[in-house]
């Protein structure tokens, strides 16, 4: 699916860059969103 | 278009979270009936008394059953009309026993107002031509400030009332 | 492949084009209006916090809601629109070029907008339009207010038409080539803006103007609000997308890196085009008369518009990490060290990115259907948008100004001005953290927004709110210092900084970047899907509103002091 048409190459597919730090960073953002959402949801339920 | 494996995981995680939020919200709204206020009853803003709930004698708090009450209010710039007491003085403070189920019904004679029992989920827009309505259980004691939280003119910040939930 | 590359370089069409002096004058005109707006609007904000903290009363019969109207209109409508259009013209000028004729029409857009702005401003200053920037019916302002706003919108359309024409001409000259990334993004943003502002234009032209002139006796309030919010939500994406343009296509150059993914950047903008508009009901969740099922459907669509921002977050971190690792910074977060923290052209937009984490999280909460009742019309909402537009967008715009203004005026960003910019950014961050933080908390405690100082009859709740209003005054005062600093920096960069050449940083793709599928240039399909989504989200509930409408409302001017 990622091959460029017509390219007959013996070289391996381009290596994916190392994005471990990115992954952890966005997961932290996701956790922040989830925690803040749940906090206000609980506020709503308890009111 | 190539997605990095971590981007795939991130988007799956993110979108799944959003789906979970929507399911929780949808379940609450459609099955438990906690949609935000969306009352559809219309009214003539120049003749609100034509609707029985807003006749002067029906304004304010009325007990309709054991632990069930109705509060009818007419909003205008810059006042909440809860009716009058026995001496004819306008009521600005209503008292509700803890645990009571209360139906708030409110309309406006002029511009858009807000009706928010501060610190509770009773938070509605009040628009000319419509009756806003919400039923809630008042399960926390305390004195609540009723604020108009939708700008209605120069006296907007002076438009308030109080609701006391007592033991 | 190699031959193609040489051809492109010698053609001098891939490289950023040169901006002529005449072009500079045009682009700078928009930016002058933006900076004047910053001063006026910011001063109003300061006065508001001083009134609400019971520190001052306004002199000379000035009304609180009058200055609040000025604050909202001048900052959220004038500052933003002018800066964005000026910035976008500069981006187009640098990537696809502008012809003499296009430049003349662009000047027309500027003057139409100026006439409209002045008209609206006069009515507000005369106290005849204290209706706040949302101008909800049936509060009635002077007709000239609405006519002025209509002219600003129409002027912005003229700018959009020029931008599309600029891209159209470029595409004719470059058949089969993908459009330059920034030009693509500008075209998307103006398409979104045009489609969205049709709603407010209809409300203003068909409803408000005849009604305020006395030709129509009543106005359909719910219809006017629905048309406004059909516009009002995409309005915030009109503000956000130019910041994203800088993040995707300019910041990588500033940090010494490349574009992470040209395709994904374009895809995110296409998703914004689709999902920014059919979602206005999430601003009307507590209103009567709107079918709750359709409110929920638009909430679902709103959640879709979160996705391109999730993509953007990944792209930004990835850009930073790839660049850092290439420079030799390893480890999980080592790449943070390489970022040019002392370069204000990076620092200011980066703080903007950080602010979007709580800003976006708050936005998701606001749109969460029944949860909206916790925050609607409380000052939490004000705290939210001071993070998103007044930090994320504005700090990015400030960050852009540090290189855009000297580039256009033939001067240089000096190390001294850079350092002052860093201080300005920190001042802004401190002030906004205090002010927006206090707003969020006071809002959760039920404190209302858009309200002058009041003790609400002496209730305990109201006395609890006052402390937060004092905190907002402290934060607001610090922010105002930030505004004065920015004004000083701007004047230096525009008129007094040493002459020189300031780089216009445009990021490039990686050498071996995956080719962008031409499928993404499918403009007709994207517009068709956008319109289909709008028709889906709005037709049935809108017809329902009209069919079940109560009697309309006559105008009310006395509540606003007329």
XYZ file of C-alpha atoms in Angstrom:
776
model
C 0.000 0.000 0.000
C 2.939 2.289 0.661
C 5.024 1.337 -2.367
C 5.569 3.974 -4.988
C 4.375 2.573 -8.286
C 7.041 1.579 -10.723
C 9.824 1.661 -8.206
C 11.755 -1.593 -8.317
C 13.882 -1.299 -5.285
C 15.936 -3.811 -3.382
C 16.341 -1.419 -0.468
C 14.032 -2.083 2.496
C 11.007 0.154 3.081
C 12.008 3.474 4.615
C 12.405 3.006 8.350
C 9.891 4.708 10.549
C 11.434 7.457 12.671
C 11.723 6.838 16.402
C 8.701 8.582 17.926
C 8.619 7.107 21.404
C 8.756 10.515 23.042
C 5.970 11.764 20.802
C 3.804 8.783 21.691
C 4.271 9.292 25.422
C 3.633 13.018 25.057
C 0.347 12.632 23.220
C -0.754 9.908 25.628
C -0.138 12.360 28.478
C -2.301 14.895 26.660
C -4.944 12.200 26.263
C -4.816 11.345 29.946
C -5.225 15.039 30.807
C -8.305 15.245 28.611
C -9.800 12.095 30.095
C -9.128 13.081 33.708
C -10.564 16.574 33.295
C -13.622 15.228 31.456
C -14.306 12.609 34.125
C -13.898 15.223 36.866
C -16.561 17.482 35.378
C -18.748 14.472 34.554
C -18.678 13.465 38.219
C -19.489 17.037 39.186
C -22.506 16.853 36.873
C -23.655 13.493 38.240
C -23.275 14.544 41.857
C -25.136 17.824 41.440
C -0.935 8.203 3.019
C 1.316 6.576 5.549
C 0.551 6.738 9.246
C 3.353 6.048 11.709
C 2.502 3.083 13.925
C 2.405 5.336 16.972
C 0.117 7.773 15.250
C -2.209 4.899 14.435
C -2.200 3.833 18.087
C -2.694 7.403 19.288
C -5.642 8.036 16.996
C -7.246 4.725 17.903
C -6.820 5.577 21.581
C -8.089 9.124 21.130
C -11.059 8.281 18.961
C -12.031 5.390 21.223
C -12.018 7.715 24.216
C -14.263 10.139 22.370
C -16.601 7.270 21.462
C -16.729 6.178 25.099
C -17.563 9.759 26.136
C -20.350 9.883 23.555
C -21.763 6.544 24.675
C -21.813 7.686 28.301
C -23.435 10.973 27.312
C -25.884 9.323 24.927
C -26.903 6.697 27.464
C -27.484 9.370 30.079
C -29.449 11.565 27.708
C -31.598 9.025 25.887
C -32.061 6.297 28.467
C -31.871 8.177 31.726
C -33.492 11.288 30.342
C -30.770 13.763 31.224
C -30.858 15.651 27.922
C -30.075 19.308 28.371
C -33.235 21.359 28.679
C -35.021 21.384 25.310
C -38.590 22.237 26.143
C -40.651 22.929 23.049
C -43.762 24.634 24.396
C -44.266 28.012 22.776
C -45.928 31.047 24.253
C -46.814 34.577 23.249
C -44.242 36.796 25.005
C -46.706 39.679 25.016
C -49.350 37.582 26.740
C -47.618 35.057 28.982
C -50.639 34.860 31.288
C -52.481 33.011 28.520
C -50.391 30.030 29.635
C -51.925 28.873 32.914
C -48.563 28.352 34.590
C -47.731 32.045 34.329
C -50.938 33.527 35.644
C -50.010 35.755 38.574
C -51.722 33.481 41.098
C -49.699 30.465 39.887
C -46.297 32.094 40.074
C -43.803 30.983 42.680
C -43.718 27.641 44.444
C -46.739 25.342 44.642
C -46.877 21.943 46.257
C -48.628 19.498 43.973
C -48.005 16.236 45.777
C -45.977 14.629 48.524
C -42.481 15.976 48.037
C -43.351 17.314 44.576
C -43.394 20.972 43.739
C -43.740 23.295 40.787
C -42.016 26.638 40.602
C -43.324 28.990 37.932
C -41.395 32.140 37.145
C -41.721 34.982 34.681
C -38.425 36.632 33.838
C -38.115 40.161 32.592
C -35.407 42.793 32.526
C -34.252 42.798 35.356
C -36.414 40.664 37.583
C -37.557 37.144 38.357
C -41.253 37.222 39.178
C -41.976 34.508 41.724
C -45.365 36.005 42.535
C -46.262 37.786 45.742
C -46.734 36.795 49.345
C -49.937 37.258 51.367
C -49.206 40.942 51.856
C -48.679 41.527 48.162
C -44.882 41.941 48.466
C -42.905 40.381 45.606
C -41.239 37.087 46.541
C -37.510 36.861 45.964
C -36.732 33.843 48.080
C -38.259 30.391 47.895
C -37.841 27.463 50.265
C -37.794 23.843 49.194
C -37.469 20.805 51.463
C -34.453 18.594 50.846
C -35.153 15.639 48.587
C -38.141 17.242 46.886
C -38.712 16.830 43.167
C -39.179 20.253 41.671
C -40.334 21.272 38.197
C -39.071 24.725 37.246
C -41.006 26.451 34.482
C -39.922 29.856 33.275
C -40.527 32.217 30.402
C -39.600 35.794 29.556
C -41.665 38.813 28.669
C -38.911 40.587 26.836
C -35.316 39.633 26.013
C -33.276 36.476 26.472
C -32.350 35.726 30.074
C -30.570 32.931 31.878
C -31.869 30.981 34.831
C -29.110 29.352 36.811
C -29.371 28.065 40.342
C -25.674 28.643 40.867
C -23.702 25.491 41.618
C -26.437 23.163 40.357
C -27.362 21.698 36.992
C -30.432 23.922 36.789
C -29.043 26.125 34.055
C -31.326 27.181 31.229
C -31.684 29.848 28.589
C -35.008 31.642 28.767
C -36.098 32.941 25.373
C -39.118 35.019 24.351
C -41.750 32.799 22.799
C -40.656 29.663 24.628
C -41.179 28.063 28.014
C -38.026 26.608 29.524
C -38.525 23.726 31.882
C -36.442 21.337 33.927
C -37.314 18.813 36.596
C -34.751 18.110 39.259
C -34.354 16.657 42.729
C -33.040 19.197 45.234
C -30.909 16.843 47.327
C -28.378 19.243 48.832
C -29.197 21.707 51.569
C -27.966 25.232 51.330
C -28.760 28.694 50.106
C -28.406 29.006 46.355
C -28.143 32.219 44.388
C -30.305 32.287 41.299
C -28.393 34.299 38.729
C -29.326 35.577 35.350
C -26.322 34.411 33.381
C -27.329 35.615 29.933
C -26.707 39.291 29.255
C -30.004 41.133 29.216
C -29.047 44.767 29.571
C -27.763 47.330 32.041
C -29.338 45.645 35.056
C -28.200 42.135 34.165
C -25.958 41.758 37.230
C -28.748 42.925 39.503
C -31.149 40.215 38.398
C -31.146 37.496 41.023
C -33.117 35.576 43.593
C -32.416 32.934 46.213
C -33.489 29.342 46.672
C -33.113 27.722 50.071
C -33.085 23.945 50.398
C -33.773 23.058 54.006
C -33.645 19.882 56.053
C 13.926 12.515 -10.096
C 17.210 14.430 -9.896
C 16.578 16.373 -13.110
C 13.128 17.383 -11.901
C 14.628 18.863 -8.767
C 17.113 21.047 -10.654
C 14.359 22.277 -12.914
C 12.257 23.319 -9.960
C 15.106 25.223 -8.300
C 16.057 27.162 -11.425
C 12.426 27.984 -12.081
C 12.534 29.899 -8.784
C 8.910 29.020 -8.245
C 9.252 26.530 -5.410
C 11.352 28.923 -3.351
C 9.483 31.579 -1.363
C 8.758 34.489 -3.678
C 9.867 38.012 -2.941
C 7.365 40.425 -1.482
C 7.448 43.836 -3.152
C 7.202 47.131 -1.274
C 3.670 47.668 -2.533
C 2.647 44.251 -1.283
C 4.220 44.996 2.076
C 2.166 48.155 2.444
C -1.018 46.165 1.843
C -0.182 43.407 4.296
C 1.099 45.815 6.955
C -2.115 47.847 6.752
C -4.067 44.910 8.086
C -1.494 44.408 10.817
C -1.588 48.077 11.897
C -5.327 47.711 12.488
C -4.671 44.531 14.451
C -2.166 46.182 16.774
C -4.406 49.212 17.385
C -7.205 46.771 18.200
C -4.938 44.969 20.657
C -4.371 48.197 22.571
C -7.996 49.321 22.649
C -9.457 45.893 23.310
C -6.843 45.108 25.922
C -7.484 48.368 27.758
C -11.176 47.491 27.884
C -10.299 44.094 29.356
C -8.225 45.724 32.068
C -11.071 48.074 32.960
C -13.476 45.141 33.134
C -11.350 43.285 35.661
C -10.939 46.443 37.721
C -14.711 46.987 37.786
C -15.434 43.367 38.664
C -12.940 43.384 41.515
C -14.708 46.444 42.933
C -11.552 48.490 42.457
C -12.961 51.221 40.239
C -16.239 52.534 38.969
C -16.331 53.691 35.376
C -16.296 57.457 34.883
C -18.144 59.733 32.512
C -21.240 57.559 32.186
C -19.362 54.746 30.473
C -21.240 51.486 30.872
C -19.647 48.182 31.812
C -21.508 46.402 29.045
C -20.444 49.093 26.625
C -16.774 48.371 27.259
C -17.471 44.653 27.284
C -19.004 45.014 23.812
C -15.946 46.939 22.675
C -13.636 44.298 24.191
C -15.360 41.442 22.404
C -15.859 43.138 19.051
C -12.406 44.697 18.891
C -10.459 41.633 19.998
C -12.555 38.686 18.841
C -13.778 40.158 15.566
C -11.481 43.019 14.501
C -8.014 42.040 15.781
C -8.389 38.446 14.694
C -9.931 39.048 11.267
C -7.481 41.757 10.259
C -4.389 39.901 11.460
C -5.526 36.685 9.820
C -6.314 38.289 6.488
C -3.040 40.235 6.497
C -1.049 37.136 7.469
C -2.831 35.016 4.874
C -2.188 37.593 2.146
C 1.505 37.538 3.083
C 1.531 33.725 2.943
C -0.120 33.766 -0.481
C 2.218 36.487 -1.680
C 5.202 34.393 -0.624
C 3.982 31.115 -2.145
C 1.763 31.769 -5.157
C 2.264 35.474 -5.746
C -0.151 38.361 -6.212
C -0.822 40.287 -9.419
C -1.434 44.014 -9.710
C -5.137 43.490 -10.250
C -5.396 41.111 -7.313
C -3.585 43.645 -5.155
C -6.054 46.368 -6.119
C -9.017 44.180 -5.194
C -7.248 43.264 -1.952
C -7.057 46.995 -1.114
C -10.790 47.191 -1.798
C -11.346 44.434 0.772
C -9.283 46.429 3.284
C -11.224 49.642 2.813
C -14.628 47.959 2.890
C -13.636 46.342 6.167
C -12.337 49.644 7.546
C -15.563 51.488 6.739
C -17.564 48.738 8.425
C -15.281 48.635 11.450
C -15.455 52.398 11.964
C -19.237 52.379 11.636
C -19.631 49.646 14.236
C -17.046 51.245 16.537
C -18.794 54.632 16.482
C -22.120 53.115 17.494
C -20.458 51.239 20.350
C -18.575 54.335 21.567
C -21.805 56.335 21.456
C -23.433 53.774 23.726
C -25.904 52.755 21.055
C -24.732 49.172 20.639
C -24.120 47.672 24.064
C -25.254 44.297 22.832
C -21.947 42.408 23.238
C -20.218 40.829 20.268
C -22.934 38.182 19.948
C -25.603 40.909 19.571
C -28.442 38.522 20.554
C -31.968 39.560 19.611
C -34.290 40.975 20.754
C -31.805 43.423 22.276
C -31.568 46.043 19.562
C -28.553 48.138 18.653
C -28.437 51.111 16.312
C -28.877 49.927 12.687
C -25.461 51.309 11.766
C -23.906 48.701 14.093
C -25.357 45.858 12.051
C -24.573 47.549 8.742
C -20.972 48.053 9.880
C -20.622 44.382 10.820
C -22.087 43.341 7.477
C -19.480 45.442 5.679
C -16.649 43.845 7.653
C -17.916 40.409 6.635
C -18.341 41.401 2.989
C -14.847 42.927 2.957
C -13.439 39.666 4.258
C -15.218 37.812 1.450
C -13.511 40.030 -1.096
C -10.174 39.040 0.466
C -11.184 35.383 0.208
C -12.110 35.749 -3.442
C -8.669 37.242 -4.123
C -6.955 34.387 -2.278
C -8.855 31.759 -4.272
C -8.088 33.591 -7.482
C -4.406 33.691 -6.534
C -4.397 29.917 -6.061
C -6.458 29.363 -9.210
C -3.983 31.330 -11.329
C -1.061 29.415 -9.813
C -2.712 26.075 -10.502
C -3.245 27.025 -14.145
C 0.482 27.734 -14.396
C 1.409 24.488 -12.594
C -0.911 21.819 -13.955
C -0.797 18.517 -12.105
C 1.256 19.943 -9.266
C 0.022 20.001 -5.713
C -0.599 23.518 -4.393
C 1.948 24.954 -1.980
C 1.027 23.766 1.505
C 0.419 27.240 2.957
C -1.658 28.318 -0.029
C -3.742 25.173 0.301
C -4.334 25.926 3.961
C -5.295 29.563 3.324
C -7.769 28.482 0.652
C -9.342 25.981 3.040
C -9.621 28.527 5.838
C -11.265 31.102 3.584
C -13.649 28.482 2.200
C -14.659 27.573 5.731
C -14.992 31.254 6.635
C -17.104 32.090 3.608
C -19.504 29.178 4.011
C -19.814 29.887 7.734
C -20.242 33.651 7.524
C -23.104 33.222 5.051
C -25.171 32.324 8.111
C -24.442 35.474 10.082
C -24.719 37.516 6.878
C -28.243 36.198 6.310
C -29.177 36.930 9.914
C -27.797 40.458 9.718
C -29.057 41.339 6.226
C -32.454 39.620 6.281
C -33.340 39.891 9.961
C -31.398 42.440 12.004
C -31.022 45.359 9.592
C -34.676 45.580 8.472
C -35.847 44.988 12.056
C -33.553 47.610 13.550
C -34.624 50.115 10.889
C -38.286 49.493 11.669
C -39.213 47.804 8.395
C -39.882 44.507 10.148
C -41.979 44.629 13.298
C -40.710 41.451 14.840
C -37.699 39.171 14.669
C -37.573 35.389 15.048
C -35.203 35.148 17.983
C -34.364 31.441 17.838
C -33.721 31.576 14.096
C -31.384 34.548 14.549
C -29.489 32.737 17.311
C -29.255 29.548 15.256
C -27.889 31.443 12.259
C -25.393 33.220 14.510
C -24.071 30.029 16.063
C -23.962 28.290 12.690
C -21.318 30.979 12.126
C -20.052 31.315 15.683
C -18.458 27.943 15.987
C -16.493 27.903 12.710
C -15.471 31.448 13.683
C -13.179 29.982 16.329
C -11.624 27.642 13.781
C -11.134 30.605 11.467
C -8.957 31.912 14.318
C -7.258 28.596 15.087
C -6.357 27.455 11.589
C -3.903 30.296 10.843
C -2.130 29.345 14.081
C -1.999 25.756 12.836
C -0.605 27.066 9.523
C 2.311 28.530 11.459
C 2.748 25.369 13.521
C 2.744 23.018 10.534
C 4.598 25.015 7.935
C 6.689 27.670 9.689
C 7.769 26.410 13.111
C 9.680 23.415 11.657
C 11.891 25.857 9.731
C 12.508 27.918 12.868
C 13.648 24.872 14.835
C 15.877 23.614 12.027
C 13.636 20.761 10.964
C 11.281 19.731 8.196
C 7.570 19.238 7.765
C 6.536 16.000 9.443
C 3.904 15.072 6.887
C 2.617 17.322 4.137
C -0.278 14.928 3.436
C -1.455 14.675 7.023
C -1.298 18.450 7.418
C -3.580 18.855 4.399
C -5.856 16.059 5.600
C -6.273 17.726 8.994
C -7.329 20.965 7.301
C -9.830 19.113 5.123
C -11.300 17.556 8.270
C -11.558 21.036 9.821
C -13.447 22.192 6.758
C -15.897 19.305 7.135
C -16.534 19.392 10.847
C -16.156 23.018 11.998
C -19.506 24.179 10.671
C -22.310 21.620 11.244
C -21.911 21.886 15.006
C -23.388 25.230 16.108
C -25.947 23.620 18.420
C -23.262 22.863 20.983
C -23.420 26.587 21.752
C -27.189 26.293 22.164
C -27.444 23.187 24.309
C -29.505 24.788 27.096
C -31.897 26.599 24.755
C -35.567 25.704 24.461
C -37.183 24.965 21.131
C -34.392 22.859 19.609
C -34.893 19.103 19.245
C -32.556 17.376 21.735
C -31.872 14.532 19.295
C -30.413 17.020 16.827
C -28.489 18.679 19.644
C -26.890 15.282 20.308
C -26.205 14.636 16.617
C -24.343 17.939 16.423
C -22.468 16.984 19.597
C -21.300 13.829 17.819
C -20.181 15.949 14.836
C -18.420 18.292 17.271
C -16.429 15.372 18.631
C -15.334 14.611 15.059
C -13.667 18.024 14.849
C -11.462 17.059 17.786
C -9.747 14.458 15.591
C -7.712 16.832 13.363
C -6.452 18.504 16.540
C -5.364 15.114 17.907
C -3.510 14.618 14.605
C -1.932 18.058 14.941
C -0.686 17.323 18.455
C 1.047 14.194 17.162
C 2.561 16.048 14.203
C 3.964 18.787 16.419
C 5.625 16.475 18.927
C 6.888 14.314 16.059
C 8.461 17.315 14.352
C 10.233 18.251 17.571
C 11.400 14.699 18.260
C 12.652 13.915 14.750
C 14.563 17.196 14.585
C 16.021 16.675 18.048
C 17.115 13.105 17.403
C 18.750 14.191 14.164
C 20.735 16.753 16.099
C 21.939 13.998 18.414
C 19.551 14.389 21.305
C 18.322 10.930 22.272
C 16.344 9.419 25.101
C 12.644 9.607 25.679
C 12.509 13.381 26.093
C 16.045 14.428 25.270
C 14.826 16.034 22.074
C 13.167 18.725 24.180
C 16.607 20.114 24.921
C 17.399 21.059 21.329
C 14.349 23.260 20.910
C 15.242 26.965 20.552
C 13.690 28.116 23.842
C 15.530 31.431 23.620
C 14.066 32.183 20.194
C 10.800 34.039 20.760
C 9.632 33.058 17.253
C 9.459 29.533 18.676
C 8.763 30.152 22.360
C 5.576 32.175 21.926
C 3.839 29.697 19.593
C 5.055 26.799 21.748
C 3.380 28.256 24.841
C 0.341 28.636 22.598
C 0.496 24.917 21.856
C 0.743 24.073 25.550
C -2.219 26.306 26.358
C -4.301 24.351 23.880
C -4.069 21.271 26.098
C -6.270 22.672 28.878
C -8.028 24.866 26.330
C -9.031 21.949 24.156
C -9.881 19.755 27.139
C -12.216 22.470 28.391
C -13.773 22.733 24.964
C -14.556 19.018 24.921
C -16.237 19.405 28.311
C -18.252 22.393 27.094
C -19.584 20.425 24.133
C -20.497 17.355 26.151
C -24.254 17.604 25.826
C -25.780 17.424 29.297
C -22.466 18.302 30.985
C -22.792 21.727 29.440
C -25.255 22.599 32.205
C -22.354 22.633 34.665
C -20.549 25.409 32.794
C -22.971 27.188 30.441
C -22.770 30.964 30.729
C -20.513 30.704 33.748
C -17.187 32.430 33.695
C -15.560 29.017 33.111
C -16.459 29.574 29.469
C -14.624 32.891 29.521
C -11.630 31.121 31.076
C -11.800 28.543 28.291
C -11.648 30.962 25.407
C -8.973 33.086 27.047
C -6.845 29.962 26.803
C -7.744 29.072 23.237
C -8.008 32.373 21.384
C -6.304 34.699 23.869
C -3.326 32.427 24.451
C -2.986 29.703 21.801
C -3.984 31.869 18.857
C -2.689 35.229 20.050
C 0.710 34.017 21.274
C 1.149 32.252 17.932
C 0.205 35.501 16.166
C 2.688 37.407 18.346
C 5.294 34.744 17.526
C 4.602 35.279 13.824
C 4.856 39.054 14.186
C 8.440 38.883 15.404
C 9.593 37.834 11.936
C 6.688 38.898 9.709
C 6.755 42.569 10.627
C 10.485 43.131 10.129
C 10.329 41.030 6.973
C 7.639 43.317 5.578
C 9.209 46.576 6.795
C 12.763 45.709 5.718
C 14.133 45.529 9.250
C 15.619 42.885 11.520
C 14.518 41.220 14.732
C 17.384 42.250 16.997
C 18.613 40.152 19.935
C 17.330 42.864 22.275
C 13.834 42.747 20.817
C 13.990 38.963 20.885
C 14.799 39.088 24.597
C 12.020 41.582 25.217
C 9.737 39.231 23.339
C 10.683 36.378 25.645
C 9.828 38.589 28.625
C 6.528 39.541 26.979
C 5.706 35.888 26.446
C 6.426 35.034 30.071
C 4.428 38.024 31.330
C 1.497 36.896 29.183
C 1.753 33.325 30.437
C 1.827 34.351 34.103
C -1.036 36.813 33.732
C -3.206 34.411 31.787
C -2.561 31.473 34.126
C -3.794 33.568 37.044
C -6.744 35.101 35.222
C -7.970 32.087 33.289
C -7.335 29.773 36.225
C -9.461 31.959 38.482
C -12.170 32.093 35.817
C -12.317 28.325 35.498
C -12.692 27.815 39.233
C -15.181 30.629 39.763
C -17.213 29.212 36.884
C -17.420 25.779 38.474
C -18.683 27.552 41.605
C -21.481 29.039 39.509
C -20.108 32.535 38.934
C -21.765 34.010 35.829
C -19.962 35.441 32.805
C -20.631 38.805 31.148
C -21.577 40.442 34.442
C -20.572 43.706 36.066
C -19.705 43.853 39.752
C -22.533 42.732 41.995
C -22.973 41.259 45.453
C -26.173 39.508 44.394
C -27.984 40.660 47.498
C -25.208 39.513 49.814
C -25.447 35.752 49.359
C -22.604 33.570 50.585
C -22.005 32.150 47.128
C -21.564 35.631 45.702
C -19.117 36.611 48.412
C -17.093 33.494 47.547
C -16.904 34.655 43.949
C -15.340 38.029 44.733
C -11.936 36.575 45.619
C -11.658 35.052 42.158
C -12.628 38.351 40.569
C -9.775 39.999 42.449
C -7.439 37.303 41.099
C -8.768 38.053 37.607
C -7.882 41.711 38.135
C -4.345 40.778 39.139
C -3.983 38.489 36.125
C -5.635 41.047 33.885
C -3.295 43.805 35.017
C -0.277 41.626 34.299
C -1.734 40.860 30.873
C -2.148 44.561 30.206
C 1.532 45.065 30.934
C 2.072 42.337 28.343
C -0.005 44.299 25.867
C 2.012 47.476 26.427
C 5.184 45.447 25.910
C 3.840 44.006 22.669
C 2.861 47.458 21.472
C 6.394 48.696 22.163
C 7.916 45.706 20.371
C 5.607 46.232 17.415
C 6.451 49.915 17.073
C 10.160 49.098 17.203
C 9.880 46.299 14.638
C 7.715 48.371 12.292
C 9.529 51.716 12.461
C 12.764 51.769 14.411
C 14.572 48.451 14.331
C 17.776 48.436 12.260
C 17.277 47.828 8.565
C 18.085 44.422 7.226
C 16.602 41.229 5.874
C 14.489 39.159 8.203
C 13.866 35.619 7.042
C 10.320 34.564 6.169
C 10.622 31.006 7.469
C 8.765 28.482 5.324
C 9.374 24.841 6.159
C 10.271 22.270 3.549
C 9.434 18.622 3.269
C 11.971 15.890 3.849
C 14.118 14.914 0.853
C 12.524 11.480 0.757
C 9.064 12.545 1.849
C 6.241 10.392 0.600
C 4.571 12.144 -2.322
C 1.317 13.839 -1.419
C -1.607 12.179 -3.170
C -3.166 14.539 -5.712
C -6.472 13.217 -4.403
C -6.195 15.784 -1.612
C -6.644 18.581 -4.184
C -10.169 17.412 -4.847
C -11.668 20.808 -4.007
C -15.072 20.129 -5.518
C -15.453 16.955 -3.482
C -14.372 18.619 -0.252
C -16.834 21.490 -0.699
C -19.593 19.028 -1.613
C -19.018 16.961 1.522
C -18.880 20.124 3.637
C -22.226 21.321 2.294
C -23.765 17.856 2.626
C -22.785 17.692 6.294
C -24.254 21.138 6.929
C -27.511 20.216 5.211
C -27.633 16.991 7.201
C -26.983 18.642 10.553
C -29.248 21.643 10.114
C -32.085 21.086 7.647
C -34.508 19.103 9.750
C -34.029 20.971 13.043
C -34.024 24.350 11.275
C -37.278 23.607 9.444
C -38.647 22.322 12.745
C -37.733 25.611 14.450
C -39.355 27.673 11.724
C -42.510 25.590 11.569
C -43.059 25.708 15.332
C -42.089 29.331 15.822
C -43.879 31.443 18.372
C -44.732 35.075 17.644
C -41.615 37.079 16.906
C -40.181 39.702 19.230
C -40.294 43.473 18.872
C -37.031 45.375 19.406
C -35.854 46.227 22.936
C -33.458 49.148 23.180
C -34.248 50.364 26.670
C -32.486 47.476 28.468
C -29.194 48.533 26.918
C -29.684 52.107 27.966
C -31.340 53.544 24.879
